Amino acid sequence: MAVRTVRPASQLLHKLSGLSQNSNTRIMRGNKLIGVSPSETIRTQVKSVLSRNEGLNSDQLRINMVARLRTEKGITDERVLRALIQVQRHLFMDPGTAVRAYEDAALPIGYGQTISMPSVVARMISVAIQDREAGRVLEIGSGCGYQAAVLACIFKEVYSIERIAGLHELAKRNAARIIGLPPIQFIFGDGMLGLPDKAPFDTIVIAAAGLSIPQALLSQLSVGGRLIAPEGEQQQKLVLIERKGAQEWARQELEATRFVPLRPGIQR
């Protein structure tokens, strides 16, 4: 089984520091991600750099993907952008779909489920941690483990629940392939019930759409904590919920979206 090292985002960009810089050039300077140039000149130089080290190919694809998320999707949280550069999305996909890993597309992972679009992963996490520290997070729906890996590069403590046994095992295997990835607690169980014995959580991210947000999950938010989730059936939207007090939650509806349905119980 291949094992890959998580490269620090600054290290990835340092390897491209020889590229010429013009008004379109986008690189990482310190903690500031500025983007990646689309020009033919820069692409030629990148190809030259990559030809000296085949292992950098996916690194450059991730850098390009993140630059597009910043310029086209408005993702600006540097913690999120760095995490997306660090985590090799193609390692969480089978060979048939891995070639499309750095497209902004939801792709099948088996069991009727999908890996979320990078822009959606970035958007949900960015909104959840805006203007605050990233402490303890609970993810509902591990899937192939990709989003959990991104969360692990941002949050201090990560718990991820998956109701489908095959995906639970897949997520664990995929995460284990990456040396240097911070620890993730993967749990097989009913995500709609949450993890009351580990609550409260500063952030809860739900990666499937229910008709409403389960009260069990709302009650596991810390006061001041945020939950972000898709909601609805045919017409879905992202919702952001912040716990204001023991029995008080504030709700904000965001943009339209599309997710697989949130289901109760477990599937072995």
Coordinates of C-alpha atoms in Angstrom, one line a residue:
M1 CA 0.0 0.0 0.0
A2 CA 1.5 3.3 -1.0
V3 CA 2.1 5.9 1.7
R4 CA 2.3 9.5 0.9
T5 CA 3.7 12.4 3.0
V6 CA 1.6 15.5 3.6
R7 CA 3.9 18.3 2.3
P8 CA 3.6 21.7 4.2
A9 CA 1.9 24.2 1.9
S10 CA 4.9 26.5 2.2
Q11 CA 7.2 23.7 1.0
L12 CA 5.1 23.0 -2.1
L13 CA 5.2 26.7 -3.1
H14 CA 8.9 27.0 -2.3
K15 CA 9.6 24.4 -5.0
L16 CA 8.0 26.7 -7.5
S17 CA 9.9 29.8 -6.3
G18 CA 11.9 29.9 -9.5
L19 CA 8.9 30.8 -11.6
S20 CA 8.9 34.3 -13.0
Q21 CA 6.4 36.7 -11.5
N22 CA 4.2 39.1 -13.4
S23 CA 0.9 40.7 -12.7
N24 CA -0.9 37.4 -13.3
T25 CA 1.5 35.2 -11.3
R26 CA 0.0 33.6 -8.2
I27 CA 2.3 32.1 -5.5
M28 CA 2.4 31.5 -1.8
R29 CA 4.4 34.2 0.1
G30 CA 4.6 33.4 3.8
N31 CA 1.1 32.6 4.8
K32 CA -0.5 34.6 2.0
L33 CA -1.8 32.6 -1.0
I34 CA -1.9 34.9 -4.0
G35 CA -2.9 32.3 -6.6
V36 CA -1.4 30.7 -9.8
S37 CA -0.8 32.2 -13.2
P38 CA -2.8 30.8 -16.2
S39 CA -0.3 32.2 -18.7
E40 CA 1.5 30.0 -21.2
T41 CA 4.9 31.3 -20.0
I42 CA 4.3 30.3 -16.5
R43 CA 2.8 26.9 -17.5
T44 CA 5.9 26.2 -19.5
Q45 CA 8.1 27.0 -16.5
V46 CA 6.0 24.9 -14.3
K47 CA 6.3 22.0 -16.7
S48 CA 10.0 22.4 -16.6
V49 CA 10.1 22.3 -12.8
L50 CA 7.8 19.3 -12.7
S51 CA 9.8 17.4 -15.2
R52 CA 12.7 17.4 -12.7
N53 CA 10.4 15.8 -10.0
E54 CA 7.5 13.7 -11.1
G55 CA 6.1 13.6 -7.6
L56 CA 5.3 17.3 -7.8
N57 CA 2.6 16.8 -10.5
S58 CA -0.3 16.5 -8.0
D59 CA 1.3 19.3 -6.0
Q60 CA 1.0 21.7 -8.9
L61 CA -2.5 20.5 -9.7
R62 CA -3.6 21.3 -6.1
I63 CA -2.0 24.7 -6.2
N64 CA -3.8 25.5 -9.4
M65 CA -7.1 24.2 -7.9
V66 CA -6.7 26.3 -4.8
A67 CA -5.9 29.4 -6.9
R68 CA -9.1 28.9 -8.8
L69 CA -11.1 28.6 -5.6
R70 CA -9.7 31.8 -4.4
T71 CA -10.2 33.9 -7.6
E72 CA -13.3 32.3 -8.9
K73 CA -15.2 31.1 -5.8
G74 CA -14.0 33.8 -3.3
I75 CA -12.5 31.4 -0.8
T76 CA -10.0 33.6 1.2
D77 CA -9.5 31.8 4.6
E78 CA -5.8 31.0 4.5
R79 CA -6.2 28.1 6.8
V80 CA -8.6 26.4 4.4
L81 CA -6.5 27.2 1.4
R82 CA -3.4 25.7 3.0
A83 CA -5.2 22.6 4.0
L84 CA -6.5 22.0 0.5
I85 CA -3.0 22.3 -0.9
Q86 CA -1.7 19.8 1.7
V87 CA -4.3 17.1 1.2
Q88 CA -3.9 15.0 -1.9
R89 CA -7.5 14.6 -3.1
H90 CA -6.6 11.9 -5.7
L91 CA -5.5 9.5 -2.9
F92 CA -9.1 9.4 -1.7
M93 CA -10.4 8.3 -5.0
D94 CA -10.3 5.1 -7.1
P95 CA -8.0 5.1 -10.2
G96 CA -11.0 5.5 -12.6
T97 CA -11.9 8.9 -11.1
A98 CA -8.6 10.1 -9.7
V99 CA -7.7 11.6 -13.0
R100 CA -10.4 14.2 -12.3
A101 CA -9.4 14.7 -8.7
Y102 CA -8.5 18.4 -9.1
E103 CA -11.6 19.4 -11.0
D104 CA -14.2 21.3 -9.0
A105 CA -16.6 18.3 -9.3
A106 CA -18.4 15.9 -7.0
L107 CA -17.4 12.4 -8.1
P108 CA -18.6 8.9 -7.1
I109 CA -16.9 6.9 -4.3
G110 CA -19.2 3.9 -4.2
Y111 CA -22.3 3.0 -2.2
G112 CA -24.3 5.6 -4.0
Q113 CA -22.2 8.4 -2.4
T114 CA -19.9 11.1 -3.7
I115 CA -16.8 13.1 -2.7
S116 CA -17.9 16.7 -2.4
M117 CA -16.7 19.4 -4.8
P118 CA -13.6 21.1 -3.4
S119 CA -15.4 24.5 -3.6
V120 CA -18.2 23.2 -1.4
V121 CA -15.7 21.7 1.1
A122 CA -13.9 25.0 1.2
R123 CA -17.0 27.1 1.5
M124 CA -18.6 25.1 4.3
I125 CA -15.4 25.1 6.4
S126 CA -14.7 28.8 5.7
V127 CA -18.1 29.8 6.9
A128 CA -18.0 27.6 10.0
I129 CA -14.6 29.0 11.2
Q130 CA -14.9 32.6 10.1
D131 CA -13.5 35.0 12.7
R132 CA -12.8 32.2 15.2
E133 CA -10.3 29.6 16.2
A134 CA -10.8 26.0 14.9
G135 CA -11.1 23.8 18.0
R136 CA -13.1 20.6 18.1
V137 CA -15.1 19.5 15.1
L138 CA -17.6 16.8 14.4
E139 CA -18.1 15.7 10.8
I140 CA -21.3 13.8 9.9
G141 CA -20.6 11.6 6.8
S142 CA -17.0 10.5 6.5
G143 CA -17.4 9.3 3.0
C144 CA -14.0 8.5 1.5
G145 CA -12.3 10.5 4.3
Y146 CA -11.2 13.5 2.2
Q147 CA -13.1 16.3 4.0
A148 CA -12.0 14.7 7.4
A149 CA -8.4 15.0 6.2
V150 CA -8.9 18.6 5.3
L151 CA -10.5 19.3 8.7
A152 CA -7.6 17.6 10.4
C153 CA -5.2 20.1 8.9
I154 CA -7.2 23.0 10.3
F155 CA -8.9 21.8 13.6
K156 CA -7.2 20.8 16.8
E157 CA -9.5 17.7 17.3
V158 CA -11.5 15.9 14.6
Y159 CA -14.3 13.3 15.0
S160 CA -16.0 11.9 11.9
I161 CA -19.0 9.5 11.8
E162 CA -20.0 7.3 8.9
R163 CA -23.1 5.1 8.8
I164 CA -22.0 2.9 5.9
A165 CA -19.5 0.3 7.1
G166 CA -17.7 0.0 3.8
L167 CA -17.1 3.8 3.6
H168 CA -16.1 3.9 7.2
E169 CA -13.3 1.4 6.5
L170 CA -12.4 3.2 3.2
A171 CA -12.0 6.5 5.0
K172 CA -9.7 5.0 7.6
R173 CA -7.6 3.3 4.9
N174 CA -7.3 6.5 2.9
A175 CA -6.3 8.6 5.8
A176 CA -3.7 6.1 6.9
R177 CA -2.0 6.4 3.6
I178 CA -0.8 9.9 4.3
I179 CA 2.1 10.3 6.7
G180 CA 2.0 13.4 8.8
L181 CA -1.8 13.8 8.7
P182 CA -3.0 14.9 12.2
P183 CA -5.1 12.2 14.0
I184 CA -8.7 11.7 13.1
Q185 CA -11.2 9.8 15.2
F186 CA -13.3 7.8 12.7
I187 CA -16.5 6.3 14.2
F188 CA -18.9 3.8 12.6
G189 CA -22.5 4.8 13.6
D190 CA -25.6 6.8 13.1
G191 CA -24.5 10.3 12.3
M192 CA -27.9 11.8 13.1
L193 CA -27.3 10.9 16.7
G194 CA -23.9 12.6 16.8
L195 CA -21.5 11.8 19.6
P196 CA -23.0 12.9 22.9
D197 CA -20.2 11.4 24.9
K198 CA -17.7 13.6 23.1
A199 CA -19.8 16.8 23.0
P200 CA -19.8 19.7 23.0
F201 CA -18.2 20.6 19.7
D202 CA -17.1 24.0 18.5
T203 CA -18.1 23.1 14.9
I204 CA -20.3 20.5 13.3
V205 CA -20.2 19.9 9.5
I206 CA -22.9 17.7 8.0
A207 CA -22.1 16.3 4.6
A208 CA -25.6 15.1 3.6
A209 CA -28.9 16.9 3.4
G210 CA -31.8 16.2 5.7
L211 CA -35.3 17.8 5.7
S212 CA -34.2 19.5 9.0
I213 CA -31.2 19.6 11.3
P214 CA -31.4 16.8 13.9
Q215 CA -32.0 18.3 17.4
A216 CA -29.4 15.8 18.8
L217 CA -26.7 17.6 16.7
L218 CA -27.9 21.1 17.7
S219 CA -27.7 20.1 21.3
Q220 CA -24.1 18.9 20.9
L221 CA -22.9 22.4 19.8
S222 CA -21.0 24.4 22.4
V223 CA -22.5 27.8 23.2
G224 CA -21.0 30.0 20.4
G225 CA -20.4 27.0 18.2
R226 CA -21.5 26.7 14.6
L227 CA -23.1 24.0 12.6
I228 CA -23.2 24.1 8.8
A229 CA -25.2 21.7 6.7
P230 CA -27.3 21.3 3.5
E231 CA -31.0 21.2 4.1
G232 CA -33.9 20.1 2.0
E233 CA -35.0 17.5 -0.5
Q234 CA -35.5 18.6 -4.1
Q235 CA -34.5 22.2 -3.4
Q236 CA -31.5 22.3 -1.0
K237 CA -29.7 25.2 0.6
L238 CA -26.8 25.5 2.9
V239 CA -27.7 26.7 6.4
L240 CA -25.5 28.0 9.2
I241 CA -26.7 27.7 12.8
E242 CA -24.9 29.3 15.7
R243 CA -25.8 28.3 19.3
K244 CA -26.4 31.5 21.3
G245 CA -27.4 30.0 24.6
A246 CA -28.6 26.8 26.4
Q247 CA -31.9 26.8 24.4
E248 CA -31.2 29.4 21.7
W249 CA -29.9 29.0 18.2
A250 CA -29.6 31.6 15.4
R251 CA -30.2 30.4 11.8
Q252 CA -28.9 31.8 8.6
E253 CA -29.8 30.5 5.1
L254 CA -27.0 30.6 2.5
E255 CA -26.8 29.5 -1.1
A256 CA -28.5 26.7 -3.0
T257 CA -26.6 23.4 -3.1
R258 CA -26.9 19.7 -3.8
F259 CA -26.0 16.8 -1.5
V260 CA -26.8 13.1 -1.1
P261 CA -29.6 12.6 1.5
L262 CA -29.0 12.3 5.2
R263 CA -30.2 8.9 6.4
P264 CA -30.7 7.4 9.9
G265 CA -29.3 4.1 11.1
I266 CA -26.3 2.1 9.9
Q267 CA -25.6 0.0 6.8
R268 CA -23.3 -3.0 7.2

